[in-house]
Every structure is written in structure tokens, then in C-alpha cells.
Short mmCIF file of C-alpha atoms and ligand atoms in Angstrom, two decimals:
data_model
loop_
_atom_site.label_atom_id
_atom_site.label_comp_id
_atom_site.label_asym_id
_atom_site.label_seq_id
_atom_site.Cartn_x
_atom_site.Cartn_y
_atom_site.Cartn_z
CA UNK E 1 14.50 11.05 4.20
CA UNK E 2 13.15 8.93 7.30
CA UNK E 3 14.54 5.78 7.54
CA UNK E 4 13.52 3.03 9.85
CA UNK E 5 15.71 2.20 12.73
CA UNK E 6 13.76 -1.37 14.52
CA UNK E 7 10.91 -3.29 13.79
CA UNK E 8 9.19 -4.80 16.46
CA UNK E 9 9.37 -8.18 17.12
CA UNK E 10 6.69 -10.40 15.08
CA UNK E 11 6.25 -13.89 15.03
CA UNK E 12 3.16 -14.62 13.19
CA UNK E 13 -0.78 -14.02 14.49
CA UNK E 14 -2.85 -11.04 14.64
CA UNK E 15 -1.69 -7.84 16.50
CA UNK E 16 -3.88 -6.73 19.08
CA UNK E 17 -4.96 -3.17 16.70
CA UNK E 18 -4.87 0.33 18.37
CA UNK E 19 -7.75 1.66 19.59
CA UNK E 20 -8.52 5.49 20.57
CA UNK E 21 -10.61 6.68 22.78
CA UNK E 22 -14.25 7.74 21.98
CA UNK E 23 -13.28 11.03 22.98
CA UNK E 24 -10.51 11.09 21.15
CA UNK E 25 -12.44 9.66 17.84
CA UNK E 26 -15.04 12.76 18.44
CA UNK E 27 -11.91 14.86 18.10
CA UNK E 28 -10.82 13.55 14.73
CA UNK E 29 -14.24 13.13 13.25
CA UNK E 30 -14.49 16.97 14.19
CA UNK E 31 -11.38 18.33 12.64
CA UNK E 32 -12.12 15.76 9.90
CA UNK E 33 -15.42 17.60 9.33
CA UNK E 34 -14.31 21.18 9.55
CA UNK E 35 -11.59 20.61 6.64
CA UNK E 36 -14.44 18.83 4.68
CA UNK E 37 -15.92 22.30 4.90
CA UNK E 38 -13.37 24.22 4.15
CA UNK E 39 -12.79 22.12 0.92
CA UNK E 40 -9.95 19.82 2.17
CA UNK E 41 -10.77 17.41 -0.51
CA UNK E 42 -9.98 19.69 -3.74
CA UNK E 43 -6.97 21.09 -1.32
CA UNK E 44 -5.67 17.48 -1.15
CA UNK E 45 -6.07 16.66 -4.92
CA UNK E 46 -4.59 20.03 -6.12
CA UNK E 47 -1.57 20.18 -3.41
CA UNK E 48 -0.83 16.58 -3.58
CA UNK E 49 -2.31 14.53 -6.38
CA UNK E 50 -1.62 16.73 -9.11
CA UNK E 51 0.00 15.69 -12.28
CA UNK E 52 2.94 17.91 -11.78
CA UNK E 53 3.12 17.42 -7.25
CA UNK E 54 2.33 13.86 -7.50
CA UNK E 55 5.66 11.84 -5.67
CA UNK E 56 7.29 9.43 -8.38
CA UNK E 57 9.72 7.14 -6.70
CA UNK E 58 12.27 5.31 -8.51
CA UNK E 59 14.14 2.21 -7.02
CA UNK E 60 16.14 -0.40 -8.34
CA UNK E 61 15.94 -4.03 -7.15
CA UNK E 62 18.96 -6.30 -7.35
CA UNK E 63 18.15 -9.48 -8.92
CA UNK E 64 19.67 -13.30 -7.79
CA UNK E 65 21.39 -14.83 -11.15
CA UNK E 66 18.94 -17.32 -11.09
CA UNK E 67 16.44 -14.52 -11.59
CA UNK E 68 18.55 -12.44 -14.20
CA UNK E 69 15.58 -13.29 -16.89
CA UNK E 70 13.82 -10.79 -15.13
CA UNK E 71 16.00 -8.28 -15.96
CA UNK E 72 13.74 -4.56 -16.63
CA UNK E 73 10.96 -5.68 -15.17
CA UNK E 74 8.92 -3.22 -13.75
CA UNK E 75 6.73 -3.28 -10.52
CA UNK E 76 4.46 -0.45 -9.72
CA UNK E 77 3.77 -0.08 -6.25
CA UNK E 78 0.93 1.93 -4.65
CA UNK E 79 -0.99 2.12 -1.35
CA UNK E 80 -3.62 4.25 1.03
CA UNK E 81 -5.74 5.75 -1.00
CA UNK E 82 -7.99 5.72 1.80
CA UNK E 83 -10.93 6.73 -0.06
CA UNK E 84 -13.54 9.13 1.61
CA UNK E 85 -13.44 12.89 2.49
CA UNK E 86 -10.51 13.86 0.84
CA UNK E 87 -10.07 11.55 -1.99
CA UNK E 88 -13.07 10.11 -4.33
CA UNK E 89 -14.14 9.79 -7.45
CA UNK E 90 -11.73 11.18 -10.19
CA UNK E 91 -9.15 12.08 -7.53
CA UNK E 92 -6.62 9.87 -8.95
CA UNK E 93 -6.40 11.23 -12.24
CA UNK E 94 -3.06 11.42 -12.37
CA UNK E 95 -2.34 8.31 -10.94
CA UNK E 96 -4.33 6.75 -13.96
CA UNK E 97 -2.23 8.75 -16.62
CA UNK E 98 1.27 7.80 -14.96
CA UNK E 99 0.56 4.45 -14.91
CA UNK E 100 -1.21 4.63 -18.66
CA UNK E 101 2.37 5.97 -19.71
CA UNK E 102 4.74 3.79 -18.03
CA UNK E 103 2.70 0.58 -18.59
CA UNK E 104 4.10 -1.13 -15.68
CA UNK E 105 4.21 -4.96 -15.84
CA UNK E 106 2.94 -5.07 -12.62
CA UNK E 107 0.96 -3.11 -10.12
CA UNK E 108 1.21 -3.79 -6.13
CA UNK E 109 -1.49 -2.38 -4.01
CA UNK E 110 -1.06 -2.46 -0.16
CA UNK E 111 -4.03 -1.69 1.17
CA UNK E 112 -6.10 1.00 3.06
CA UNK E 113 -8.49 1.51 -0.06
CA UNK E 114 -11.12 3.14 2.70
CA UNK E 115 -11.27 5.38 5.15
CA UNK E 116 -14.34 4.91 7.13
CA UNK E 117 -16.09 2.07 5.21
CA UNK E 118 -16.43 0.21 2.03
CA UNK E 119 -18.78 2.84 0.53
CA UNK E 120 -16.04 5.09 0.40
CA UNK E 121 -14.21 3.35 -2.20
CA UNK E 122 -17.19 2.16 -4.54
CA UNK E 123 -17.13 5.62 -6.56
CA UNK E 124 -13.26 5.03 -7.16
CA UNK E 125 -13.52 1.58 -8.58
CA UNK E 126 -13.64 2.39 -11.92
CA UNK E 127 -10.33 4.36 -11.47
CA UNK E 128 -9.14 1.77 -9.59
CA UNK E 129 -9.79 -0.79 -12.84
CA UNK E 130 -7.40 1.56 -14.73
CA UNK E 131 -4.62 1.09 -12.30
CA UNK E 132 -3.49 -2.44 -13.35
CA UNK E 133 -0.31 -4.05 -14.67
CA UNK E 134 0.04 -5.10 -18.15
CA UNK E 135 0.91 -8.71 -16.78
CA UNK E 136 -0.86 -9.23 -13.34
CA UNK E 137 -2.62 -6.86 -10.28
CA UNK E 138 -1.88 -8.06 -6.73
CA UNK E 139 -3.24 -6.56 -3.75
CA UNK E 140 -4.10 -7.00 -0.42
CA UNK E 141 -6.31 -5.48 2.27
CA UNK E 142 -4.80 -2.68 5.06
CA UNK E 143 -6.25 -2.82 8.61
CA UNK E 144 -9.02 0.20 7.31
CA UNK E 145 -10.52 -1.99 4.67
CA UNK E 146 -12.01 -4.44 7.04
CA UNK E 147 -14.79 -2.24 8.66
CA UNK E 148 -18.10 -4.60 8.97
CA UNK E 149 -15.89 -7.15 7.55
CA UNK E 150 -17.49 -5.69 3.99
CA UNK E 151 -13.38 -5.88 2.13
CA UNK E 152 -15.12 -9.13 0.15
CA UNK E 153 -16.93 -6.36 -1.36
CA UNK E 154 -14.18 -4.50 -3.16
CA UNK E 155 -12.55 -8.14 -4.51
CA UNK E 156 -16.02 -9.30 -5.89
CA UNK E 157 -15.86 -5.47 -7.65
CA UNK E 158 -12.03 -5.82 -9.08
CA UNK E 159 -11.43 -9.48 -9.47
CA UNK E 160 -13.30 -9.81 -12.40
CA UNK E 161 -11.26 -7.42 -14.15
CA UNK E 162 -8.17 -9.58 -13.15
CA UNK E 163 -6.80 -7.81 -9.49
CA UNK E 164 -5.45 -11.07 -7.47
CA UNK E 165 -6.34 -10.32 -3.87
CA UNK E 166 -3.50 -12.13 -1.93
CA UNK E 167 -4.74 -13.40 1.28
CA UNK E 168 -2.36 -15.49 2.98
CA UNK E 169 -2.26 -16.84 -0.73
CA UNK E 170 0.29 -16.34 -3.59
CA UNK E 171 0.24 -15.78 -7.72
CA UNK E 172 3.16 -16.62 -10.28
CA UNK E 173 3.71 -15.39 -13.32
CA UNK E 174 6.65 -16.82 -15.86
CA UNK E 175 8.53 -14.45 -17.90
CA UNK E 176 11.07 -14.58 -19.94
CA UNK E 177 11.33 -18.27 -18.91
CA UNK E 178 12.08 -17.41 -15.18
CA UNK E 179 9.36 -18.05 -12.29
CA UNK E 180 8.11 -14.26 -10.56
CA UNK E 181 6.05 -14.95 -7.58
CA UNK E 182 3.75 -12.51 -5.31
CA UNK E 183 2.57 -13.74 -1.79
CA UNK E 184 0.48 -11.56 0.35
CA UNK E 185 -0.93 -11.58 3.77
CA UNK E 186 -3.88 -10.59 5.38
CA UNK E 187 -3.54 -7.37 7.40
CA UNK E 188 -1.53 -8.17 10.66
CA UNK E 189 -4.03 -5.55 12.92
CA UNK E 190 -7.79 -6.76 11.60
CA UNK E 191 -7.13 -9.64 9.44
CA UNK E 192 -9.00 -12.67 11.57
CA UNK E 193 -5.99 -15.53 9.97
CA UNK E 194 -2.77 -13.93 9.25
CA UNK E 195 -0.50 -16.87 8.19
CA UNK E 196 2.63 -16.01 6.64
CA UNK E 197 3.17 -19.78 5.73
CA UNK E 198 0.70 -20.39 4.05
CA UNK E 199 1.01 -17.08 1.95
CA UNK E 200 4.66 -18.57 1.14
CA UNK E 201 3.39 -21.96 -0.14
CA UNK E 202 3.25 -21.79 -3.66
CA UNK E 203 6.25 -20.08 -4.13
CA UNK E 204 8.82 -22.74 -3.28
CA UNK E 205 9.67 -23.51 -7.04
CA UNK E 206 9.73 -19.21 -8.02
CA UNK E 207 12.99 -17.53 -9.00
CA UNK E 208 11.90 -14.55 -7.26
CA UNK E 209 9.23 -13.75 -4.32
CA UNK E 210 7.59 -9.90 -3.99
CA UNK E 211 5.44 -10.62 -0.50
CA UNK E 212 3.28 -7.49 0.25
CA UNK E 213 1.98 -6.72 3.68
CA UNK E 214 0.17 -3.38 4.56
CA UNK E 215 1.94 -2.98 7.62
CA UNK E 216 5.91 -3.17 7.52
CA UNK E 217 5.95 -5.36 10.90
CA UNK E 218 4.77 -8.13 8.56
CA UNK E 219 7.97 -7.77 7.12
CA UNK E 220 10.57 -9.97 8.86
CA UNK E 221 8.19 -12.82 9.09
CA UNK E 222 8.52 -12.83 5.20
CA UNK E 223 12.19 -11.91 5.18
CA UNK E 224 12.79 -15.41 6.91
CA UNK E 225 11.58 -17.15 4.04
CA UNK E 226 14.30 -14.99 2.19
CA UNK E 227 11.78 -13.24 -0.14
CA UNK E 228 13.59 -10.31 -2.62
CA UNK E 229 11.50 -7.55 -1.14
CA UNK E 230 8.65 -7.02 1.23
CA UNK E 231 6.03 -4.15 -0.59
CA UNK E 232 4.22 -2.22 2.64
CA UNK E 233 2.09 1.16 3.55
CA UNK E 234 -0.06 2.51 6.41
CA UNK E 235 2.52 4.55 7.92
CA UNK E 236 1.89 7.51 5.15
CA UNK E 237 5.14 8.09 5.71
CA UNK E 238 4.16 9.60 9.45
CA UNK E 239 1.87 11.93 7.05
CA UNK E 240 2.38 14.74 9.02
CA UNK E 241 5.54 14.16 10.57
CA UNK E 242 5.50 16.75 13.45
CA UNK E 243 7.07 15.38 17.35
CA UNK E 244 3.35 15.90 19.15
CA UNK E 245 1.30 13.94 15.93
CA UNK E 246 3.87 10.85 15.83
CA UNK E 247 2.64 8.77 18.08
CA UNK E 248 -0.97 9.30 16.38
CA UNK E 249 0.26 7.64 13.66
CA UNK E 250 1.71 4.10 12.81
CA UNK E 251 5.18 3.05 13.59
CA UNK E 252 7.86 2.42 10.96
CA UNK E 253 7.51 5.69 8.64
CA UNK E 254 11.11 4.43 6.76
CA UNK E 255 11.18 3.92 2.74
CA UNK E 256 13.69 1.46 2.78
CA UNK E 257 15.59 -1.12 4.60
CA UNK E 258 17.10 -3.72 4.60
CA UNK E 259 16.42 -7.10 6.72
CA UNK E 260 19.75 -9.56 5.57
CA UNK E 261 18.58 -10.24 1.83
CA UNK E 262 15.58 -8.63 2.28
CA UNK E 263 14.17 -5.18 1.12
CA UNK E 264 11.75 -3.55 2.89
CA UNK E 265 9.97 -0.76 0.88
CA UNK E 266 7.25 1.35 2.85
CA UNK E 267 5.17 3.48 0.32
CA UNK E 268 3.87 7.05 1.67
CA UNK E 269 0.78 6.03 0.06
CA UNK E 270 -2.02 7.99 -1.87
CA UNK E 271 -4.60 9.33 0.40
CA UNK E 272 -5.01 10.63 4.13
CA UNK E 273 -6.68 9.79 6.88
CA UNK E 274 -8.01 12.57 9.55
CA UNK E 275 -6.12 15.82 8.05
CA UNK E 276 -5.43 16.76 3.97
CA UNK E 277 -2.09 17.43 4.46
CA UNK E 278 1.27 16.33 4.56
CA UNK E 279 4.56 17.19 5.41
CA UNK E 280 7.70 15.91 4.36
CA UNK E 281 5.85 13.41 3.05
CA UNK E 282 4.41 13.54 -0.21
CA UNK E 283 1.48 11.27 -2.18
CA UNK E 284 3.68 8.33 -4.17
CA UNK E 285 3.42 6.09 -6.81
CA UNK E 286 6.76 3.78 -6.44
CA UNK E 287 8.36 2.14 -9.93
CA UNK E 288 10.38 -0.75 -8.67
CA UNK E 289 12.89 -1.69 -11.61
CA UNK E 290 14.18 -5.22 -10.94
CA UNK E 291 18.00 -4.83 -12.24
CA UNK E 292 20.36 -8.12 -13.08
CA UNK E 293 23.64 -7.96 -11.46
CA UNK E 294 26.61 -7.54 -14.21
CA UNK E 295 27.86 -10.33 -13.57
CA UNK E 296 24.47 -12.34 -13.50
CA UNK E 297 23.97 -11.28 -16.90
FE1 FE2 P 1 -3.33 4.05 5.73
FE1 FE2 P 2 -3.19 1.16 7.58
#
């Protein structure tokens, strides 16, 4: 299991995004193609989306006493679909049917819903509108979803079915007579306002605070407001984690870790971007069990 060892210093503000080379983007878009050809999407869907290869992660989250009301609670957790030539419509069958059973109370989504533009994920919305939590759907957008600045798109498409886009904004739900809150940012690479303050406004008065961030280095921003966990993606858990592809990827592959009170949980994600395949790494769908303390109960 990769863990991660540093996050890089971030103080709030946009990160300057990476950029490759036009050569380099001719490259990808031509191995992209030639697995296209080759069938990488129905490769992808049968090797890693599969009812029976499909990653389930378990974790249990410690609650606060003050939170203990919350005890069982269930937040599902899923991210990177990234929608396109490998995943698309029907692709996330199994997703759908997991979710159907376990009837989370809550579904997460961290982002990267496309992988070239916002047409990619319109044939996967009404998948996407069976992937909700019995109690609330909060999302937010990953640093792929704002391509022409079209991401207002997929929230006009979901939002009337009750997803919460979180951008810089928060949600809170009471259960069991104890306050749950769920702050979100805008994506720290392409977001144009990425204000972790203002995400954390309305939350002063919850018992709990889930913040979600597509990339992990929002993640100690939040963690100094001493939220209970910090929900990211985007790294794909380095996807193809092999020494001469790292450093195409994102930083920060690690599932968990923890920043003083704060847990940091990366998901691999859904989807891939640039090859259908994955090593060490497998497609996930994270159940996050929030668990009171013995004593707090
Ligand atoms: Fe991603
Ligand atoms: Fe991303």
C-alpha cells in the first residue's frame, strides 16, 4: 500500500497547474487513440469495473464524543471517473448496484468527472443520478472538469436531482440530533477562487466537518480548521505506478494519513486518463463508516 510521506506546502490561492508540452500532448493523444482502437474502453470496464474486480474500500472514522450521535453513519466516497475513451455510458454499472445495495447515507464525489471536456460526461449523467446518498450528494469539481469553463454544465444537469456542488461553500445535515457538515473547495489547479475560508463558514456550529478537495494538497489548509477528514482524488493512486511514469502523474498517490486530528483519505478513483490500465492500483468505491469511541458512547 502507498502511503504519503509530505505534502507540499499550501497556504491558500490557486496553484500555478502543470502544463505539458504540445509535443508531449501529441504523444498521449496518440497512445490514447491506438488503445481506443484496440478496444481499451471494454478492456477497462471488464478488467477494472467489473462487479466482481471493482476495489471496495472499507475505513473506519473515529468520531469526537460530541459527535457520537453519528455513530454508523456511512459516507460513500468516489472520484475520477474521468469520463471519455475508456469509460461512458453504462460503464459504471457496478458502481450503481454497490451503491443500490449498501444505501449509503451519503455519497462524496471528488471530481475529475471528464477527461477531455464536458461532453464526455453528458452520456453518464443518468448513471451518475443513481449514485446518490440516501441523505445528501456533495461534490466538487477536479482540475479536468473545468475545460472551457463548461463544469456549470454538469451542476445545472445533477442539482436538480439534489447533488450539492460545494464550491468554496458548505451543506449540513442533522441526524440523530447531532450537526454533520460537508465543505468543499474549488479545485486548487483551475479553480479561478479557491478560498478555504469561506468553504469553512457555515460549519462553525457542526459536530463534525467532511471537507473534500480533489487534490490532497488542499488538505492541510482544511486540517487547520481541525475538520474530521479531508475526502481527495486525482492522483489515481499513481495509476500506473511504474519509476519512469511517476512523475507523469500527480503527487501524493497515499490512501491515508494523518495531519494532527486530521484524516486524509485519497481515493484511486474510477476512471483513467491517457492509458486503460492500472497497476497496483485498482478502480475504488470507498465506504467510510464513522465509528463512536467506547467511551463516547
Ligand atoms: Fe483524475
Ligand atoms: Fe485531477
Amino acid at each position: 500500500m502507498l502511503e504519503v510521506v509530505s505534502f507540499e506546502p499550501y497556504t491558500g490561492g490557486v496553484i500555478a497547474p502543470r502544463r505539458f508540452s504540445r509535443f508531449r500532448l501529441a504523444v498521449f493523444a496518440t497512445i490514447e487513440r491506438i488503445c481506443v482502437l484496440l478496444g481499451g474502453r471494454h478492456f477497462y470496464r471488464w478488467r477494472y469495473l467489473s462487479p466482481k474486480r471493482l476495489g471496495v474500500r472499507e475505513i473506519v472514522l473515529p468520531l469526537p464524543a460530541r459527535a457520537a450521535a453519528l455513530d454508523g453513519f456511512v459516507i460513500a466516497h468516489l472520484s475520477d471517473i474521468h469520463a471519455g475513451p475508456f469509460l461512458a455510458k453504462g460503464d459504471l454499472g457496478a458502481v450503481v448496484d454497490l451503491l443500490a445495495e449498501r444505501r449509503p447515507e451519503v455519497v462524496c464525489w471528488t471530481g475529475d468527472y471528464v477527461t477531455h471536456g464536458i461532453h464526455n460526461v453528458q452520456p453518464v449523467i443518468p448513471d451518475l443520478r443513481k449514485c446518490m446518498g440516501e441523505l445528501g450528494t456533495f461534490a466538487v469539481f477536479g482540475n479536468h472538469d473545468y475545460k472551457k469553463r463548461r463544469e456549470w454544465e454538469m451542476s445545472a444537469a445533477l442539482e436538480p436531482d439534489g447533488w450539492i456542488f460545494l464550491r468554496n461553500s458548505s451543506h449540513q445535515l442533522e441526524v440523530n440530533g447531532a450537526t454533520i457538515a460537508f465543505a468543499g473547495i474549488e479545485d486548487p489547479e483551475e479553480g479561478k477562487v479557491v478560498d478555504v475560508d469561506a468553504a469553512m463558514e457555515g460549519t462553525r456550529s457542526a459536530d463534525l466537518v467532511i471537507a473534500l478537495s480533489h487534490g490532497p494538497r488542499g488538505a492541510p489548509a482544511f486540517a487547520e480548521h481541525g475538520v474530521a477528514a479531508v475526502l481527495s482524488g486525482h492522483t489515481h493512486g499513481s495509476q500506473v505506478d511504474l519509476p519512469f511514469l511517476r512523475d507523469l502523474g500527480p503527487a501524493h498517490p497515499g490512501l491515508r494519513v494523518e495531519l494532527g486530528g486530521t484524516t486524509v483519505l485519497v481515493s484511486r478513483g474510477l476512471g483513467v486518463v491517457g492509458l486503460p490500465l492500472r497497476t497496483g492500483a485498482p478502480a475504488e468505491v470507498s465506504f467510510i463508516t464513522l465509528r463512536a469511541e467506547p467511551s463516547a458512547g
